[in-house]
PDB file of C-alpha atoms in Angstrom:
ATOM      1  CA  UNK A 186       0.000   0.000   0.000  1.00 64.00           C
ATOM      2  CA  UNK A 187       1.243   3.497  -0.789  1.00 80.00           C
ATOM      3  CA  UNK A 188       0.330   4.845   2.625  1.00 93.00           C
ATOM      4  CA  UNK A 189      -1.522   8.082   3.199  1.00 96.00           C
ATOM      5  CA  UNK A 190      -1.055  10.418   0.252  1.00 97.00           C
ATOM      6  CA  UNK A 191      -1.196  14.184   0.580  1.00 98.00           C
ATOM      7  CA  UNK A 192      -1.000  16.843  -2.085  1.00 97.00           C
ATOM      8  CA  UNK A 193       0.479  19.239  -2.677  1.00 97.00           C
ATOM      9  CA  UNK A 194       3.600  18.691  -0.572  1.00 97.00           C
ATOM     10  CA  UNK A 195       4.374  22.393  -0.591  1.00 97.00           C
ATOM     11  CA  UNK A 196       2.085  25.323  -1.214  1.00 97.00           C
ATOM     12  CA  UNK A 197       2.983  28.984  -1.303  1.00 98.00           C
ATOM     13  CA  UNK A 198       0.153  31.435  -1.715  1.00 97.00           C
ATOM     14  CA  UNK A 199      -0.712  35.028  -1.062  1.00 97.00           C
ATOM     15  CA  UNK A 200      -2.963  36.273   1.667  1.00 97.00           C
ATOM     16  CA  UNK A 201      -6.598  36.209   0.638  1.00 97.00           C
ATOM     17  CA  UNK A 202      -6.261  33.319  -1.767  1.00 97.00           C
ATOM     18  CA  UNK A 203      -8.148  30.051  -1.435  1.00 97.00           C
ATOM     19  CA  UNK A 204      -6.075  27.012  -0.555  1.00 98.00           C
ATOM     20  CA  UNK A 205      -7.165  23.392  -0.927  1.00 98.00           C
ATOM     21  CA  UNK A 206      -5.213  20.559   0.623  1.00 98.00           C
ATOM     22  CA  UNK A 207      -5.927  16.988  -0.408  1.00 98.00           C
ATOM     23  CA  UNK A 208      -5.637  13.632   1.291  1.00 98.00           C
ATOM     24  CA  UNK A 209      -6.081  10.038   0.186  1.00 97.00           C
ATOM     25  CA  UNK A 210      -6.248   7.676   3.176  1.00 96.00           C
ATOM     26  CA  UNK A 211      -5.005   4.122   3.189  1.00 95.00           C
ATOM     27  CA  UNK A 212      -7.411   1.830   1.393  1.00 93.00           C
ATOM     28  CA  UNK A 213      -9.746   0.145   3.863  1.00 91.00           C
ATOM     29  CA  UNK A 214      -9.291   2.753   6.584  1.00 92.00           C
ATOM     30  CA  UNK A 215     -12.559   4.358   7.572  1.00 89.00           C
ATOM     31  CA  UNK A 216     -11.366   7.147   9.841  1.00 91.00           C
ATOM     32  CA  UNK A 217      -9.465  10.243   8.840  1.00 94.00           C
ATOM     33  CA  UNK A 218      -7.864  13.043  10.826  1.00 94.00           C
ATOM     34  CA  UNK A 219      -6.550  16.457   9.813  1.00 97.00           C
ATOM     35  CA  UNK A 220      -3.818  17.955  12.012  1.00 96.00           C
ATOM     36  CA  UNK A 221      -1.942  21.229  11.938  1.00 97.00           C
ATOM     37  CA  UNK A 222       1.610  21.666  13.238  1.00 97.00           C
ATOM     38  CA  UNK A 223       3.162  25.033  14.066  1.00 95.00           C
ATOM     39  CA  UNK A 224       6.072  26.084  16.208  1.00 90.00           C
ATOM     40  CA  UNK A 225       3.823  28.120  18.478  1.00 89.00           C
ATOM     41  CA  UNK A 226       0.969  25.666  18.986  1.00 90.00           C
ATOM     42  CA  UNK A 227       2.550  22.305  18.255  1.00 91.00           C
ATOM     43  CA  UNK A 228       0.356  19.546  16.842  1.00 93.00           C
ATOM     44  CA  UNK A 229      -3.383  20.158  16.926  1.00 92.00           C
ATOM     45  CA  UNK A 230      -6.261  18.023  15.717  1.00 92.00           C
ATOM     46  CA  UNK A 231      -8.480  20.044  13.406  1.00 95.00           C
ATOM     47  CA  UNK A 232     -11.176  17.541  12.456  1.00 95.00           C
ATOM     48  CA  UNK A 233     -11.961  13.827  12.648  1.00 92.00           C
ATOM     49  CA  UNK A 234     -14.095  11.880  10.162  1.00 93.00           C
ATOM     50  CA  UNK A 235     -15.525   8.413  10.649  1.00 90.00           C
ATOM     51  CA  UNK A 236     -17.146   6.691   7.672  1.00 91.00           C
ATOM     52  CA  UNK A 237     -16.977   9.992   5.789  1.00 93.00           C
ATOM     53  CA  UNK A 238     -18.954  11.820   8.480  1.00 93.00           C
ATOM     54  CA  UNK A 239     -17.364  14.617  10.528  1.00 93.00           C
ATOM     55  CA  UNK A 240     -17.429  13.471  14.153  1.00 90.00           C
ATOM     56  CA  UNK A 241     -15.412  16.155  15.909  1.00 88.00           C
ATOM     57  CA  UNK A 242     -14.605  19.488  14.277  1.00 91.00           C
ATOM     58  CA  UNK A 243     -13.985  21.396  17.485  1.00 88.00           C
ATOM     59  CA  UNK A 244     -10.391  21.986  16.468  1.00 90.00           C
ATOM     60  CA  UNK A 245     -11.237  23.863  13.293  1.00 93.00           C
ATOM     61  CA  UNK A 246      -9.951  27.333  14.115  1.00 88.00           C
ATOM     62  CA  UNK A 247     -12.589  29.451  12.424  1.00 86.00           C
ATOM     63  CA  UNK A 248     -15.096  29.647   9.606  1.00 91.00           C
ATOM     64  CA  UNK A 249     -12.358  30.185   7.058  1.00 96.00           C
ATOM     65  CA  UNK A 250     -11.515  26.513   7.442  1.00 97.00           C
ATOM     66  CA  UNK A 251     -13.702  23.770   6.025  1.00 97.00           C
ATOM     67  CA  UNK A 252     -13.167  20.065   5.456  1.00 97.00           C
ATOM     68  CA  UNK A 253     -15.028  17.504   3.415  1.00 97.00           C
ATOM     69  CA  UNK A 254     -14.856  13.794   2.836  1.00 96.00           C
ATOM     70  CA  UNK A 255     -17.060  13.021  -0.153  1.00 95.00           C
ATOM     71  CA  UNK A 256     -16.028   9.371  -0.208  1.00 93.00           C
ATOM     72  CA  UNK A 257     -13.875   6.882   1.634  1.00 92.00           C
ATOM     73  CA  UNK A 258     -10.816   7.566  -0.490  1.00 94.00           C
ATOM     74  CA  UNK A 259     -10.605  11.334  -0.543  1.00 96.00           C
ATOM     75  CA  UNK A 260     -10.722  14.329   1.765  1.00 98.00           C
ATOM     76  CA  UNK A 261     -10.045  18.028   1.367  1.00 98.00           C
ATOM     77  CA  UNK A 262      -9.183  20.801   3.777  1.00 98.00           C
ATOM     78  CA  UNK A 263      -9.954  24.249   2.417  1.00 98.00           C
ATOM     79  CA  UNK A 264      -8.916  27.635   3.723  1.00 97.00           C
ATOM     80  CA  UNK A 265     -10.726  30.628   2.283  1.00 97.00           C
ATOM     81  CA  UNK A 266      -9.474  33.297   2.555  1.00 96.00           C
ATOM     82  CA  UNK A 267      -6.004  32.327   3.686  1.00 97.00           C
ATOM     83  CA  UNK A 268      -3.992  34.438   6.140  1.00 97.00           C
ATOM     84  CA  UNK A 269      -0.275  34.448   7.038  1.00 97.00           C
ATOM     85  CA  UNK A 270      -1.054  32.899  10.438  1.00 95.00           C
ATOM     86  CA  UNK A 271      -2.354  29.815   8.612  1.00 97.00           C
ATOM     87  CA  UNK A 272       1.214  28.989   7.614  1.00 97.00           C
ATOM     88  CA  UNK A 273       1.929  25.540   9.028  1.00 97.00           C
ATOM     89  CA  UNK A 274       2.408  21.911   8.125  1.00 97.00           C
ATOM     90  CA  UNK A 275      -0.917  20.149   7.686  1.00 98.00           C
ATOM     91  CA  UNK A 276      -1.003  16.410   8.235  1.00 97.00           C
ATOM     92  CA  UNK A 277      -3.644  13.913   7.311  1.00 97.00           C
ATOM     93  CA  UNK A 278      -3.822  10.571   9.118  1.00 94.00           C
ATOM     94  CA  UNK A 279      -6.042   7.546   8.746  1.00 93.00           C
ATOM     95  CA  UNK A 280      -6.910   4.583  10.889  1.00 89.00           C
ATOM     96  CA  UNK A 281      -9.029   1.491  10.801  1.00 84.00           C
ATOM     97  CA  UNK A 282     -12.307   0.615  12.453  1.00 68.00           C
ATOM     98  CA  UNK A 283     -13.268   4.094  13.531  1.00 63.00           C
ATOM     99  CA  UNK A 284     -11.381   3.917  16.775  1.00 70.00           C
ATOM    100  CA  UNK A 285      -9.166   6.962  17.411  1.00 65.00           C
ATOM    101  CA  UNK A 286      -7.037   4.771  19.643  1.00 72.00           C
ATOM    102  CA  UNK A 287      -6.014   2.540  16.782  1.00 75.00           C
ATOM    103  CA  UNK A 288      -2.647   3.245  15.229  1.00 81.00           C
ATOM    104  CA  UNK A 289      -2.865   6.369  13.123  1.00 86.00           C
ATOM    105  CA  UNK A 290      -0.920   6.363   9.881  1.00 91.00           C
ATOM    106  CA  UNK A 291       0.243   9.816   8.918  1.00 94.00           C
ATOM    107  CA  UNK A 292       0.804  11.275   5.501  1.00 96.00           C
ATOM    108  CA  UNK A 293       3.976  13.243   4.697  1.00 96.00           C
ATOM    109  CA  UNK A 294       2.248  16.563   5.301  1.00 97.00           C
ATOM    110  CA  UNK A 295       1.648  19.697   3.257  1.00 98.00           C
ATOM    111  CA  UNK A 296       3.825  22.673   4.123  1.00 97.00           C
ATOM    112  CA  UNK A 297       1.698  25.782   3.592  1.00 98.00           C
ATOM    113  CA  UNK A 298       3.197  29.250   3.431  1.00 98.00           C
ATOM    114  CA  UNK A 299       0.858  32.212   3.184  1.00 98.00           C
ATOM    115  CA  UNK A 300       2.624  35.441   2.269  1.00 97.00           C
TER     116      UNK A 300
ATOM    117  CA  UNK B  92      -8.130  21.727  29.528  1.00 86.00           C
ATOM    118  CA  UNK B  93      -5.630  19.006  30.180  1.00 90.00           C
ATOM    119  CA  UNK B  94      -1.967  19.970  30.139  1.00 93.00           C
ATOM    120  CA  UNK B  95       0.685  17.682  28.711  1.00 96.00           C
ATOM    121  CA  UNK B  96       4.298  18.376  29.575  1.00 96.00           C
ATOM    122  CA  UNK B  97       7.311  16.556  28.250  1.00 97.00           C
ATOM    123  CA  UNK B  98      10.833  16.512  29.520  1.00 97.00           C
ATOM    124  CA  UNK B  99      13.549  17.084  28.739  1.00 97.00           C
ATOM    125  CA  UNK B 100      12.796  19.463  25.868  1.00 97.00           C
ATOM    126  CA  UNK B 101      16.114  18.633  24.219  1.00 97.00           C
ATOM    127  CA  UNK B 102      18.470  15.712  24.522  1.00 97.00           C
ATOM    128  CA  UNK B 103      21.772  14.920  22.864  1.00 97.00           C
ATOM    129  CA  UNK B 104      23.160  11.404  23.118  1.00 96.00           C
ATOM    130  CA  UNK B 105      26.115   9.505  21.860  1.00 97.00           C
ATOM    131  CA  UNK B 106      25.224   6.472  19.780  1.00 97.00           C
ATOM    132  CA  UNK B 107      24.754   3.447  22.012  1.00 97.00           C
ATOM    133  CA  UNK B 108      23.553   5.390  25.037  1.00 97.00           C
ATOM    134  CA  UNK B 109      20.237   4.835  26.780  1.00 97.00           C
ATOM    135  CA  UNK B 110      17.653   7.502  27.542  1.00 97.00           C
ATOM    136  CA  UNK B 111      14.345   8.072  29.284  1.00 98.00           C
ATOM    137  CA  UNK B 112      11.776  10.563  28.077  1.00 98.00           C
ATOM    138  CA  UNK B 113       8.974  11.657  30.352  1.00 98.00           C
ATOM    139  CA  UNK B 114       5.394  12.767  29.761  1.00 98.00           C
ATOM    140  CA  UNK B 115       3.320  14.263  32.572  1.00 97.00           C
ATOM    141  CA  UNK B 116      -0.359  15.026  32.242  1.00 96.00           C
ATOM    142  CA  UNK B 117      -2.590  17.072  34.481  1.00 95.00           C
ATOM    143  CA  UNK B 118      -5.793  15.024  34.498  1.00 93.00           C
ATOM    144  CA  UNK B 119      -7.072  11.482  34.133  1.00 92.00           C
ATOM    145  CA  UNK B 120      -6.779  10.124  30.640  1.00 91.00           C
ATOM    146  CA  UNK B 121      -8.439   7.323  28.744  1.00 89.00           C
ATOM    147  CA  UNK B 122      -5.556   6.763  26.413  1.00 91.00           C
ATOM    148  CA  UNK B 123      -1.994   7.762  25.681  1.00 94.00           C
ATOM    149  CA  UNK B 124       0.149   7.359  22.613  1.00 93.00           C
ATOM    150  CA  UNK B 125       3.793   8.007  21.805  1.00 96.00           C
ATOM    151  CA  UNK B 126       4.845   9.268  18.378  1.00 95.00           C
ATOM    152  CA  UNK B 127       8.172   9.837  16.667  1.00 97.00           C
ATOM    153  CA  UNK B 128       8.653  12.593  14.108  1.00 97.00           C
ATOM    154  CA  UNK B 129      11.831  12.029  12.119  1.00 95.00           C
ATOM    155  CA  UNK B 130      14.045  14.878  10.864  1.00 93.00           C
ATOM    156  CA  UNK B 131      12.144  14.861   7.551  1.00 93.00           C
ATOM    157  CA  UNK B 132       8.846  15.474   9.308  1.00 93.00           C
ATOM    158  CA  UNK B 133       7.270  12.039   9.031  1.00 94.00           C
ATOM    159  CA  UNK B 134       5.154  11.079  12.048  1.00 94.00           C
ATOM    160  CA  UNK B 135       5.025   7.484  13.187  1.00 93.00           C
ATOM    161  CA  UNK B 136       2.994   5.967  15.964  1.00 92.00           C
ATOM    162  CA  UNK B 137       5.220   4.099  18.433  1.00 94.00           C
ATOM    163  CA  UNK B 138       2.967   2.921  21.224  1.00 92.00           C
ATOM    164  CA  UNK B 139      -0.627   2.981  22.311  1.00 91.00           C
ATOM    165  CA  UNK B 140      -0.261   2.646  26.067  1.00 92.00           C
ATOM    166  CA  UNK B 141      -3.022   3.856  28.399  1.00 91.00           C
ATOM    167  CA  UNK B 142      -1.441   1.856  31.222  1.00 92.00           C
ATOM    168  CA  UNK B 143       1.198  -0.741  31.883  1.00 95.00           C
ATOM    169  CA  UNK B 144       4.351  -1.485  29.936  1.00 96.00           C
ATOM    170  CA  UNK B 145       5.001  -2.356  26.318  1.00 95.00           C
ATOM    171  CA  UNK B 146       8.170  -3.129  24.437  1.00 96.00           C
ATOM    172  CA  UNK B 147       9.054  -2.998  20.784  1.00 94.00           C
ATOM    173  CA  UNK B 148      12.663  -3.770  20.036  1.00 96.00           C
ATOM    174  CA  UNK B 149      14.917  -1.158  21.614  1.00 97.00           C
ATOM    175  CA  UNK B 150      11.957   0.967  22.629  1.00 97.00           C
ATOM    176  CA  UNK B 151       9.695   0.440  25.582  1.00 97.00           C
ATOM    177  CA  UNK B 152       7.085   2.540  27.306  1.00 97.00           C
ATOM    178  CA  UNK B 153       5.451   2.564  30.703  1.00 97.00           C
ATOM    179  CA  UNK B 154       2.362   4.493  31.743  1.00 97.00           C
ATOM    180  CA  UNK B 155       1.333   4.910  35.363  1.00 96.00           C
ATOM    181  CA  UNK B 156      -2.121   6.367  34.877  1.00 93.00           C
ATOM    182  CA  UNK B 157      -2.828   6.798  38.592  1.00 94.00           C
ATOM    183  CA  UNK B 158       0.237   9.019  38.918  1.00 96.00           C
ATOM    184  CA  UNK B 159      -0.357  10.745  35.585  1.00 96.00           C
ATOM    185  CA  UNK B 160       2.869  10.089  33.787  1.00 97.00           C
ATOM    186  CA  UNK B 161       4.370   7.973  31.045  1.00 98.00           C
ATOM    187  CA  UNK B 162       7.972   7.120  30.241  1.00 98.00           C
ATOM    188  CA  UNK B 163       9.561   6.196  26.941  1.00 98.00           C
ATOM    189  CA  UNK B 164      12.821   4.278  27.133  1.00 98.00           C
ATOM    190  CA  UNK B 165      15.270   4.144  24.274  1.00 97.00           C
ATOM    191  CA  UNK B 166      18.104   1.675  24.669  1.00 97.00           C
ATOM    192  CA  UNK B 167      21.293   1.462  22.612  1.00 97.00           C
ATOM    193  CA  UNK B 168      20.316   4.576  20.723  1.00 97.00           C
ATOM    194  CA  UNK B 169      21.074   4.884  17.009  1.00 97.00           C
ATOM    195  CA  UNK B 170      21.357   7.930  14.782  1.00 96.00           C
ATOM    196  CA  UNK B 171      18.052   6.944  13.203  1.00 96.00           C
ATOM    197  CA  UNK B 172      16.373   7.555  16.560  1.00 97.00           C
ATOM    198  CA  UNK B 173      16.939  11.278  16.108  1.00 97.00           C
ATOM    199  CA  UNK B 174      13.876  13.454  15.811  1.00 97.00           C
ATOM    200  CA  UNK B 175      11.099  14.665  18.057  1.00 97.00           C
ATOM    201  CA  UNK B 176       9.154  12.386  20.368  1.00 98.00           C
ATOM    202  CA  UNK B 177       5.605  13.366  21.240  1.00 97.00           C
ATOM    203  CA  UNK B 178       3.207  11.952  23.738  1.00 96.00           C
ATOM    204  CA  UNK B 179      -0.493  12.558  23.200  1.00 94.00           C
ATOM    205  CA  UNK B 180      -3.374  11.928  25.567  1.00 94.00           C
ATOM    206  CA  UNK B 181      -7.096  11.533  25.166  1.00 89.00           C
ATOM    207  CA  UNK B 182      -9.618  12.153  27.897  1.00 87.00           C
ATOM    208  CA  UNK B 183     -13.042  10.579  28.160  1.00 84.00           C
ATOM    209  CA  UNK B 184     -15.846  12.045  26.102  1.00 80.00           C
ATOM    210  CA  UNK B 185     -13.642  13.251  23.284  1.00 79.00           C
ATOM    211  CA  UNK B 186     -11.956  11.837  20.222  1.00 77.00           C
ATOM    212  CA  UNK B 187      -9.259  14.473  20.375  1.00 82.00           C
ATOM    213  CA  UNK B 188      -5.692  13.720  21.334  1.00 88.00           C
ATOM    214  CA  UNK B 189      -3.796  16.559  23.017  1.00 92.00           C
ATOM    215  CA  UNK B 190      -0.124  16.549  22.117  1.00 94.00           C
ATOM    216  CA  UNK B 191       2.760  17.510  24.346  1.00 95.00           C
ATOM    217  CA  UNK B 192       5.429  19.916  23.139  1.00 92.00           C
ATOM    218  CA  UNK B 193       7.828  17.082  22.433  1.00 96.00           C
ATOM    219  CA  UNK B 194      11.371  16.046  23.267  1.00 97.00           C
ATOM    220  CA  UNK B 195      13.886  16.773  20.538  1.00 97.00           C
ATOM    221  CA  UNK B 196      16.490  13.996  20.463  1.00 97.00           C
ATOM    222  CA  UNK B 197      19.747  14.077  18.588  1.00 97.00           C
ATOM    223  CA  UNK B 198      21.917  10.967  18.510  1.00 97.00           C
ATOM    224  CA  UNK B 199      25.506  11.528  17.487  1.00 97.00           C
ATOM    225  CA  UNK B 200      27.555   8.928  15.649  1.00 95.00           C
TER     226      UNK B 200
END
């Protein structure tokens, strides 16, 4: 299996632009997590999906952030409009059986820079 | 909310040395996991250990939930052990794991 796939790996954009990050979980995994990592705040869970349904989105920082999972093999995290403070590495992780305590497999991350 | 503190924040070891990393948490937890982030940024789950002791090769972990701490032991360290080690805890009623600030480990050849 190719593991969790994220695209793009690097994104540089200007303030105010829309940014879309993409994630393909491991085939057969039915839970997906989006995390954000910054120097100031460390690793934070943004949103958790189980069977394509958002279960916990309490970590989504504000309305500018939205996440979707239209099917079991694809998820997007969108920021509109983007701001410099959104600069971070965004990780997607997936796990099996809908249990957040199962081993989470992380993607390589997307490094976002908002100028 | 729950606080997760890790110590030491930084650690430099000579290859072959042993080390102990500590994770303290401020409230009761349902679960605890240890992660390793390598120098290229890849995150890997090491242990799921809400209580007790587990071993995997040169790594082992112990969680004493009643005293609100967990320890990660690295024996005979190798340069490939370098990176940042995070512990993360989950309390009841939430799916969210709260991550500590990490211990940055550098193993010198």
